[in-house]
PDB file of C-alpha atoms and ligand atoms in Angstrom:
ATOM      1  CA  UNK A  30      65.410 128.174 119.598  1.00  0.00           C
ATOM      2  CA  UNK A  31      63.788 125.884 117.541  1.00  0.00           C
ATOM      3  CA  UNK A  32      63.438 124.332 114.341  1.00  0.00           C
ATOM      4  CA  UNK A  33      61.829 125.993 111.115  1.00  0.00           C
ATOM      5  CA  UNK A  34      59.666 123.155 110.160  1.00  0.00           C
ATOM      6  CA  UNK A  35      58.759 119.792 112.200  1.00  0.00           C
ATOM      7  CA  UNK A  36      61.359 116.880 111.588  1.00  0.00           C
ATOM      8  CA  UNK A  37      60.239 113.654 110.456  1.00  0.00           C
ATOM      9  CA  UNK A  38      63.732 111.770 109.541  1.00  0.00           C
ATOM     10  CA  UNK A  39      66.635 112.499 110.917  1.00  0.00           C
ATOM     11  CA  UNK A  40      70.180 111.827 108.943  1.00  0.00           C
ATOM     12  CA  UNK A  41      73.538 112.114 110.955  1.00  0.00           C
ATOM     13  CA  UNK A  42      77.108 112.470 109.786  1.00  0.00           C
ATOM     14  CA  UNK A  43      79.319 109.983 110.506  1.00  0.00           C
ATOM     15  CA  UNK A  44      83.129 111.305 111.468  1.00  0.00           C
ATOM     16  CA  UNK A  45      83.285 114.211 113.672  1.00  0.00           C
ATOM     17  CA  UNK A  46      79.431 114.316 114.821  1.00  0.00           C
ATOM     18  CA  UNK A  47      78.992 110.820 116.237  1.00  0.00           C
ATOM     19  CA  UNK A  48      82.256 109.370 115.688  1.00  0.00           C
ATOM     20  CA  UNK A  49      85.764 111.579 117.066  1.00  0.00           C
ATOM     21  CA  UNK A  50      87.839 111.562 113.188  1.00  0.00           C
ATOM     22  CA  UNK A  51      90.312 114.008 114.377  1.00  0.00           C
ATOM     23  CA  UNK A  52      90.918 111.740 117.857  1.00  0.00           C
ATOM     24  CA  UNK A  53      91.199 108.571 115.419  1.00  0.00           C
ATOM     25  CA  UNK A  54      93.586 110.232 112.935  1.00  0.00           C
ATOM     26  CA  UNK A  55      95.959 112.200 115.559  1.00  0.00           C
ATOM     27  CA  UNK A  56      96.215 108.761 117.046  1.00  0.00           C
ATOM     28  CA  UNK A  57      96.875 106.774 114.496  1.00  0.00           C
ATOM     29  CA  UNK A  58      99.515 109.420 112.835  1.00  0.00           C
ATOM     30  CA  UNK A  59     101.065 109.545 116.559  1.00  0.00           C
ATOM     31  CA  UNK A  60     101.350 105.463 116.558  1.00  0.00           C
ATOM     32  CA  UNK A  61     103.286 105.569 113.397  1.00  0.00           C
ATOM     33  CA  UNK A  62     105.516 108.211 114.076  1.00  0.00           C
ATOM     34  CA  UNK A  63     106.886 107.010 117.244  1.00  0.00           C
ATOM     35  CA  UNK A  64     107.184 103.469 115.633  1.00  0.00           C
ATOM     36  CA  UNK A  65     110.491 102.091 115.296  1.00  0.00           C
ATOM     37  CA  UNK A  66     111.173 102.471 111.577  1.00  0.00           C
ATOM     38  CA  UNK A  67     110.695 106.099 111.396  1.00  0.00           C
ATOM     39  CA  UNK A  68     108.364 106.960 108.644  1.00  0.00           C
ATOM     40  CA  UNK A  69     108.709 110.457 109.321  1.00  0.00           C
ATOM     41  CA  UNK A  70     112.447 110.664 109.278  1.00  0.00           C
ATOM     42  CA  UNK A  71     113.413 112.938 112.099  1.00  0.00           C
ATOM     43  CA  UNK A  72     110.513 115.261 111.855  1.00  0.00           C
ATOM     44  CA  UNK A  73     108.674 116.263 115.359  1.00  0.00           C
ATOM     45  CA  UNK A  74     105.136 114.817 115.767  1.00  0.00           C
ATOM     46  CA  UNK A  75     103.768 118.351 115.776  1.00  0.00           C
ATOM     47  CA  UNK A  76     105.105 119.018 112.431  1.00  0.00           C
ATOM     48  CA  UNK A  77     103.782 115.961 110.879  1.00  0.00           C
ATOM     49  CA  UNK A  78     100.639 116.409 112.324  1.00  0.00           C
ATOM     50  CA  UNK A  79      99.991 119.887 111.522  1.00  0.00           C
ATOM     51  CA  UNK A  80     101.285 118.894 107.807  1.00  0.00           C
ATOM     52  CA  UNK A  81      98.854 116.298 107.357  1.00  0.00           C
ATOM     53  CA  UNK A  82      96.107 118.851 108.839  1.00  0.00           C
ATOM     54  CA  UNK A  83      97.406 120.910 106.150  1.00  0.00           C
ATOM     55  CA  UNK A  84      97.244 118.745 103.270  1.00  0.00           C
ATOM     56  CA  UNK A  85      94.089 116.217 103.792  1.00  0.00           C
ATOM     57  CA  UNK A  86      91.048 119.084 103.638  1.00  0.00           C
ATOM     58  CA  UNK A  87      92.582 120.177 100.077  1.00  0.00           C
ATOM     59  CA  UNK A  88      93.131 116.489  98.759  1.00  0.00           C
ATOM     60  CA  UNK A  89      89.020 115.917 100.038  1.00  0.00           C
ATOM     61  CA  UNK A  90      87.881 118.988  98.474  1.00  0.00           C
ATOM     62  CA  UNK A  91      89.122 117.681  94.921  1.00  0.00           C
ATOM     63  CA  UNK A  92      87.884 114.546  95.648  1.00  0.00           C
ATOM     64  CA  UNK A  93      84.586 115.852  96.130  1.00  0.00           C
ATOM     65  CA  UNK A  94      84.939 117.570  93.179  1.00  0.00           C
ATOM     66  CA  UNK A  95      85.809 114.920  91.348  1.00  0.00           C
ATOM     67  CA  UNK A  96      89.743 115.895  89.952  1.00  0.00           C
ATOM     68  CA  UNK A  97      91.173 112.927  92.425  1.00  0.00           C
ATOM     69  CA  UNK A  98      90.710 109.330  92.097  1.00  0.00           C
ATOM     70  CA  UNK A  99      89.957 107.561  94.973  1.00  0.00           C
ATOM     71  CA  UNK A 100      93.503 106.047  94.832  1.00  0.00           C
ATOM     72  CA  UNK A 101      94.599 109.726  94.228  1.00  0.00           C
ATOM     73  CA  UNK A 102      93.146 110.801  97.438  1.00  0.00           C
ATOM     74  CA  UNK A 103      94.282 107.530  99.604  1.00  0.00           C
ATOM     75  CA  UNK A 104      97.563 107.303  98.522  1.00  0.00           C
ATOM     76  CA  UNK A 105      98.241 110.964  97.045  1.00  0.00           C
ATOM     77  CA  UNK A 106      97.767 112.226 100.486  1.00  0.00           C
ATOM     78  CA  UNK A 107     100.412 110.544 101.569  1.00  0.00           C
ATOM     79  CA  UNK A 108     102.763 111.829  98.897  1.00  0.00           C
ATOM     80  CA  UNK A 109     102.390 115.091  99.199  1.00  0.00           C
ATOM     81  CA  UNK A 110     103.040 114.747 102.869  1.00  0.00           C
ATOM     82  CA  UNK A 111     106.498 113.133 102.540  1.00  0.00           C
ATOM     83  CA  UNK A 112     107.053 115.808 100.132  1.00  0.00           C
ATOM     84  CA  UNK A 113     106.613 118.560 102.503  1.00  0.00           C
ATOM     85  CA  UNK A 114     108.881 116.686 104.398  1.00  0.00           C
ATOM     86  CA  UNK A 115     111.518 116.093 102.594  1.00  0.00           C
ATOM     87  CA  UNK A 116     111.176 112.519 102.474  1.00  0.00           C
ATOM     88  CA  UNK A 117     111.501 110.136  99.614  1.00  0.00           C
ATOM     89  CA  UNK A 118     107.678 109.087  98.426  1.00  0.00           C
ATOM     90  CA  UNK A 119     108.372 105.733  97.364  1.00  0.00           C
ATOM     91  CA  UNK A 120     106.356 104.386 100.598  1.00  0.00           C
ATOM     92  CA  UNK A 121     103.699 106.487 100.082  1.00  0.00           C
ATOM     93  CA  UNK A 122     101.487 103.741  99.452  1.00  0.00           C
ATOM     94  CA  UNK A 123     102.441 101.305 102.237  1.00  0.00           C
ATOM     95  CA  UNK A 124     101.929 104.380 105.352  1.00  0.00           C
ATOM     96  CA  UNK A 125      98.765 105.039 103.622  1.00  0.00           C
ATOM     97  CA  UNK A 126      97.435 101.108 104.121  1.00  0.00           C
ATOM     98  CA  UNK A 127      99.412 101.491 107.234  1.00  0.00           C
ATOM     99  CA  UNK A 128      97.327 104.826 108.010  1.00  0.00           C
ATOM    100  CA  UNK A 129      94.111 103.421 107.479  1.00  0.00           C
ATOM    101  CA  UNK A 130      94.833 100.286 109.524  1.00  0.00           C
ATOM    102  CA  UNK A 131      96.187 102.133 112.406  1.00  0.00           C
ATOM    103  CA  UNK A 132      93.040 104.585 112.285  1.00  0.00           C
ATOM    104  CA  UNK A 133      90.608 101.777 112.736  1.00  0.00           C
ATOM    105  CA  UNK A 134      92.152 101.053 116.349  1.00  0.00           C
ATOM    106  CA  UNK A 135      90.857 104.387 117.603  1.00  0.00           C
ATOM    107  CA  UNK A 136      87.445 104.681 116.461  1.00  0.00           C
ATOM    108  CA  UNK A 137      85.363 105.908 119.564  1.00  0.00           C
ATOM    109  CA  UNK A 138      82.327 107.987 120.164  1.00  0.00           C
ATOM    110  CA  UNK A 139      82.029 111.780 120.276  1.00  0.00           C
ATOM    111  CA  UNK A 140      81.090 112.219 124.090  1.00  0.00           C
ATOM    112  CA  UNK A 141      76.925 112.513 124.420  1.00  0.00           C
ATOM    113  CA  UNK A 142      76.644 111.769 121.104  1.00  0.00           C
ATOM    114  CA  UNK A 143      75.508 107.625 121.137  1.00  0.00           C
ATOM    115  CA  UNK A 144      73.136 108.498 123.964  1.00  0.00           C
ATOM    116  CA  UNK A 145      71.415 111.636 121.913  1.00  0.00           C
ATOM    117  CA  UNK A 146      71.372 109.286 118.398  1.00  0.00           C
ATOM    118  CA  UNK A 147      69.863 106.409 120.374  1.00  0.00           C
ATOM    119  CA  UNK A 148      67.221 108.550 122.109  1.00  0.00           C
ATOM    120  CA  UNK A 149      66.166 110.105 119.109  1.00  0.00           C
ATOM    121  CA  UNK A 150      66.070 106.851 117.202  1.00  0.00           C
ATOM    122  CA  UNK A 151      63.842 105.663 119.787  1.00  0.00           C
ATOM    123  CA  UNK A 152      60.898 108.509 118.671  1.00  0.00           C
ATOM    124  CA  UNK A 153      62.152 109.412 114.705  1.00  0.00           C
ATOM    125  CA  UNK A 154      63.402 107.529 112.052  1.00  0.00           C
ATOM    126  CA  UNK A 155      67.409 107.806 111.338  1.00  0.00           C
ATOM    127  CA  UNK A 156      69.696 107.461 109.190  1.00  0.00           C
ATOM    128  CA  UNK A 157      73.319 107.993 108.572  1.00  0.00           C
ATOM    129  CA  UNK A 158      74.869 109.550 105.535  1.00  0.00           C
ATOM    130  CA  UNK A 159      78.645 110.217 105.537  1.00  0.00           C
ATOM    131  CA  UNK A 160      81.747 110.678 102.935  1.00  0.00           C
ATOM    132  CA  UNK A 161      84.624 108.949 103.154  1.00  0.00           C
ATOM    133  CA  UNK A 162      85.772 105.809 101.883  1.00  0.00           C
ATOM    134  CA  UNK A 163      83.104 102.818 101.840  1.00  0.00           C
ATOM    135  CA  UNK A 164      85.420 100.364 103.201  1.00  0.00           C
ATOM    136  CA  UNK A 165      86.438 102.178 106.133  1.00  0.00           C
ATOM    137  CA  UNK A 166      83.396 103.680 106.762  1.00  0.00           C
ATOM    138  CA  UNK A 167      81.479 100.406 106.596  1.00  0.00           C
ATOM    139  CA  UNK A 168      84.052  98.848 108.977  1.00  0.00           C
ATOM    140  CA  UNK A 169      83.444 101.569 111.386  1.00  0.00           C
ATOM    141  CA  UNK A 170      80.024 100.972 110.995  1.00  0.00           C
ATOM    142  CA  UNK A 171      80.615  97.064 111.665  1.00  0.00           C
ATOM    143  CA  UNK A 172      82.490  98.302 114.839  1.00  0.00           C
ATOM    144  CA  UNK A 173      79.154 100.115 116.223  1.00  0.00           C
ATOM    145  CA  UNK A 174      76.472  97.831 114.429  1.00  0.00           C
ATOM    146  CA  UNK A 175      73.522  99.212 116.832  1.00  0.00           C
ATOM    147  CA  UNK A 176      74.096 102.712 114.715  1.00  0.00           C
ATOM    148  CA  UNK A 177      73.375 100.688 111.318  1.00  0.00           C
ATOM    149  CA  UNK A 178      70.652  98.464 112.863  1.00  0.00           C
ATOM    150  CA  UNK A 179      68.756 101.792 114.282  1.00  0.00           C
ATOM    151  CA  UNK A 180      69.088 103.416 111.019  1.00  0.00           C
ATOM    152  CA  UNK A 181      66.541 103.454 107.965  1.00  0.00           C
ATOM    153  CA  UNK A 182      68.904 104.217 105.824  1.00  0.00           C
ATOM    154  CA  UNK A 183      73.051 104.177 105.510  1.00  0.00           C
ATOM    155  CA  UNK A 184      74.305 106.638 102.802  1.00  0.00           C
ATOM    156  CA  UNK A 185      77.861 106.378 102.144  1.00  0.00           C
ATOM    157  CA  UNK A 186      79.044 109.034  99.503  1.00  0.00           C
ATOM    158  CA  UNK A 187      80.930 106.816  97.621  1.00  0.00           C
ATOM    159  CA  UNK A 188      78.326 104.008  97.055  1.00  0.00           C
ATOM    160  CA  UNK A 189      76.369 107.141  95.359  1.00  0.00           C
ATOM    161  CA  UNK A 190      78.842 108.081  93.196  1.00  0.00           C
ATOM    162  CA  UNK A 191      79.234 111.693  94.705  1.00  0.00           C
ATOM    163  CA  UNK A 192      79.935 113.580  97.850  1.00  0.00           C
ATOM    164  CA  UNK A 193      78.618 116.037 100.032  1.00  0.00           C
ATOM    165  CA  UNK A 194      78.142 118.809  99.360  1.00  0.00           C
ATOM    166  CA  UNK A 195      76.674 117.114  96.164  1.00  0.00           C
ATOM    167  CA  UNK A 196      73.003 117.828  96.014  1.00  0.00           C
ATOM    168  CA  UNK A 197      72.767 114.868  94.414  1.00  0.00           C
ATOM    169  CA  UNK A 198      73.646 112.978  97.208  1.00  0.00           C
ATOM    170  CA  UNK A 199      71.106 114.869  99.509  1.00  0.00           C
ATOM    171  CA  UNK A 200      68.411 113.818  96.708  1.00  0.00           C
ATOM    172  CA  UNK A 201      69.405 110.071  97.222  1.00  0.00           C
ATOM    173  CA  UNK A 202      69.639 110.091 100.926  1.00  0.00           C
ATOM    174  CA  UNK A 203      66.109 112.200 100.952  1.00  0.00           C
ATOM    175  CA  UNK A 204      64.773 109.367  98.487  1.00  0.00           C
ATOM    176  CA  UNK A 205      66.234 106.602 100.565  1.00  0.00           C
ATOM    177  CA  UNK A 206      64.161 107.810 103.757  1.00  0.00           C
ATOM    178  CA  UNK A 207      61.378 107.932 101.410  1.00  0.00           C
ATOM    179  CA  UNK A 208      60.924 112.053 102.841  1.00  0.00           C
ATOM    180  CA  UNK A 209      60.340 115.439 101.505  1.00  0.00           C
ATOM    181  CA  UNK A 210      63.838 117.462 101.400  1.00  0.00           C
ATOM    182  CA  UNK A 211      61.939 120.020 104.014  1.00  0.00           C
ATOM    183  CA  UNK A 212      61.428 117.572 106.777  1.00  0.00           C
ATOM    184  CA  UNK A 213      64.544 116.056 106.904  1.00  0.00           C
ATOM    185  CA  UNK A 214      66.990 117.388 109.254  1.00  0.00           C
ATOM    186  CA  UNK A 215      71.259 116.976 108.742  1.00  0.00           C
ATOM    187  CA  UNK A 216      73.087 116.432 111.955  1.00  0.00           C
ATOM    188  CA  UNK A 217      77.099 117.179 110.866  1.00  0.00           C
ATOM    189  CA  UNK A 218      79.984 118.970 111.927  1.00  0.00           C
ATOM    190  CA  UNK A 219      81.221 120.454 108.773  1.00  0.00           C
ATOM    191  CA  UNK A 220      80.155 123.771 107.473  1.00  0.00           C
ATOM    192  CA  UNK A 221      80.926 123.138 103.835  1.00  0.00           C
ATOM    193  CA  UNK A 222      80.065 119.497 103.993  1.00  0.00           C
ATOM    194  CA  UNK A 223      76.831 119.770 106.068  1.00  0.00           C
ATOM    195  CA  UNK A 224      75.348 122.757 106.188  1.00  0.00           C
ATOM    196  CA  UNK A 225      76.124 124.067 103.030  1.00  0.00           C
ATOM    197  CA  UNK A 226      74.862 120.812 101.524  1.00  0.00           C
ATOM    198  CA  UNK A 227      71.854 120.512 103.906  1.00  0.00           C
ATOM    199  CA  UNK A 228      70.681 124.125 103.033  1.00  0.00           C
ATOM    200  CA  UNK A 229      71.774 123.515  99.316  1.00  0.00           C
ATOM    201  CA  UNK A 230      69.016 120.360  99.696  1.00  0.00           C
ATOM    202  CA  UNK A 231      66.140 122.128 101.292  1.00  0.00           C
ATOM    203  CA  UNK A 232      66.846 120.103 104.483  1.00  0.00           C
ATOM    204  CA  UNK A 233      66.951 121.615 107.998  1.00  0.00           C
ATOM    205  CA  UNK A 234      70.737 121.463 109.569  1.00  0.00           C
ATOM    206  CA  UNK A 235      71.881 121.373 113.111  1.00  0.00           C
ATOM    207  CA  UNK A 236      75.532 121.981 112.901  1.00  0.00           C
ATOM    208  CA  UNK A 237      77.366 120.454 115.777  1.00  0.00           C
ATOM    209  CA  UNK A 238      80.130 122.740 117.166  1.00  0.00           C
ATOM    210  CA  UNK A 239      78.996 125.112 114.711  1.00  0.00           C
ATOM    211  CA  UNK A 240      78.917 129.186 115.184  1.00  0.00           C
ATOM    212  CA  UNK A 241      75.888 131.773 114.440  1.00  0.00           C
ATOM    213  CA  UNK A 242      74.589 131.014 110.619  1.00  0.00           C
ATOM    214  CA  UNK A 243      72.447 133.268 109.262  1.00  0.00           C
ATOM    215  CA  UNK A 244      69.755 131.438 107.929  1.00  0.00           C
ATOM    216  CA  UNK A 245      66.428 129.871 108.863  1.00  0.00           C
ATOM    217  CA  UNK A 246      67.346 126.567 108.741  1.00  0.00           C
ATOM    218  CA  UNK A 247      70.321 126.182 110.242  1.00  0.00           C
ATOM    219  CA  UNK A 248      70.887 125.957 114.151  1.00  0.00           C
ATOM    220  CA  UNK A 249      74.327 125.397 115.703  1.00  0.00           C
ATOM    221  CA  UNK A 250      74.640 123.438 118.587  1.00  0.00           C
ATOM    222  CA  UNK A 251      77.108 121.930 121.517  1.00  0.00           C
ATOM    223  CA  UNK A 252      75.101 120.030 123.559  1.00  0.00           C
ATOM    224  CA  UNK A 253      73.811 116.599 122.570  1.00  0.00           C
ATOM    225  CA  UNK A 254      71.338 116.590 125.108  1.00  0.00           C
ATOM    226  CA  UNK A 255      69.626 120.085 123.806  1.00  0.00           C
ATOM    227  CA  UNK A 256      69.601 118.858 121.034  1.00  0.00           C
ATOM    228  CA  UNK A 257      68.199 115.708 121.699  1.00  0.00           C
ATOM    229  CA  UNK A 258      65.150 117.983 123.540  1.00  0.00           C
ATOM    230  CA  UNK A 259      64.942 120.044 120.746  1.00  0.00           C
ATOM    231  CA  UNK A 260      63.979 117.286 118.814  1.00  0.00           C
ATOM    232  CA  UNK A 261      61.820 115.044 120.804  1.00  0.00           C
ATOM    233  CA  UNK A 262      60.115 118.333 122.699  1.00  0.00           C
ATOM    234  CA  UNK A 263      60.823 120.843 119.904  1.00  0.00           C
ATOM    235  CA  UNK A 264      62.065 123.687 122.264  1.00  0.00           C
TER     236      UNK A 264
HETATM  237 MG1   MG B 327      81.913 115.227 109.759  1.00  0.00          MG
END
């Protein structure tokens, strides 16, 4: 295994590749359902949780795509949740402040991850470029300030003006590391997100957790540390 072309920037995704999302949001959803006021009515935590699951890839996708507002995406997500459950929606704005606050308390690492970013920082530049909101992705970056303060270059979607998959975003990023498209390499979790939009680029892609993908520049991976190897030794 190894990669197509040699690497001479490296750009990671934020939630889900070094940071563990889905940890932070089952955590924070679990908080406020077993909080005292019942936000979720009687509804199980399972059901809530899977409903959520349900509903938050569809309300990014049109945010991506630019048929959601920000405040359509924040708050709207909420909405249609209490919807599916039944529940009035007049508070959908309040659990979704309440969502984000409650998120920030579980931010941690994705195991391996921290040691393969700061190893690799130590021998090629890095960078991060993520989606998501710019306040709550700059406050997670505030919460891990060595992962700014290694980087080159922070990308956050929204700064830009569009998201990944966007090539446009993977032209700015590519622009901000002051690198040809073909010697970058994407670091992400998300097959429609980052590989997609890494291949879409010209950039290589390592797609963490990811399966077989059928093209030259993309190799999946599971283990920081081959990873880290395969970039620092190249095999
Ligand atoms: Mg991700």
């Amino acid at each position: 295994m190894s990669f197509s072309r040699p690497i001479h920037f490296v750009y990671f995704d934020l939630d889900d590749t070094l940071l563990d999302h889905t940890h932070a949001e089952k955590a924070a959803l679990q908080a406020m359902h077993a909080s005292t006021d019942q936000p979720f009515g009687e509804h199980s935590f399972d059901t809530v949780h899977d409903a959520y699951r349900a509903i938050n890839p569809g309300v990014w996708q049109k945010y991506a795509a630019g048929d959601y507002t920000k405040r359509e995406a924040k708050v709207g997500r909420f909405s249609q949740l209490l919807e599916r459950l039944d529940l009035a929606t007049d508070t959908d704005e309040v659990l979704a402040n309440r969502y984000l606050e409650t998120y920030a308390h579980y931010w941690q690492p994705i195991s391996g991850a921290f040691d393969a970013f700061k190893a690799i920082a130590d021998h090629v530049p890095v960078g991060i470029l993520t989606n998501g909101f710019v306040e709550v992705q700059q406050a997670k970056l505030r919460q891990f300030p060595w992962l700014s303060s290694a980087s080159k270059a922070v990308v956050i979607s929204e700064e830009v003006g569009v998201l990944k998959p966007d090539p446009r975003l993977f032209a700015e990023a590519a622009k901000r590391a002051g690198m040809q498209p073909a010697h970058i390499l994407y670091v992400g979790d998300s097959l429609t997100s980052d590989v997609h939009g890494g291949v879409g680029a010209g950039w290589q892609v390592a797609w963490y957790g990811g399966r077989y993908f059928d093209h030259p520049d993309v190799l999946s991976f599971s283990s920081w540390a081959n990873l880290t190897d395969l970039i620092l030794t190249g095999s």
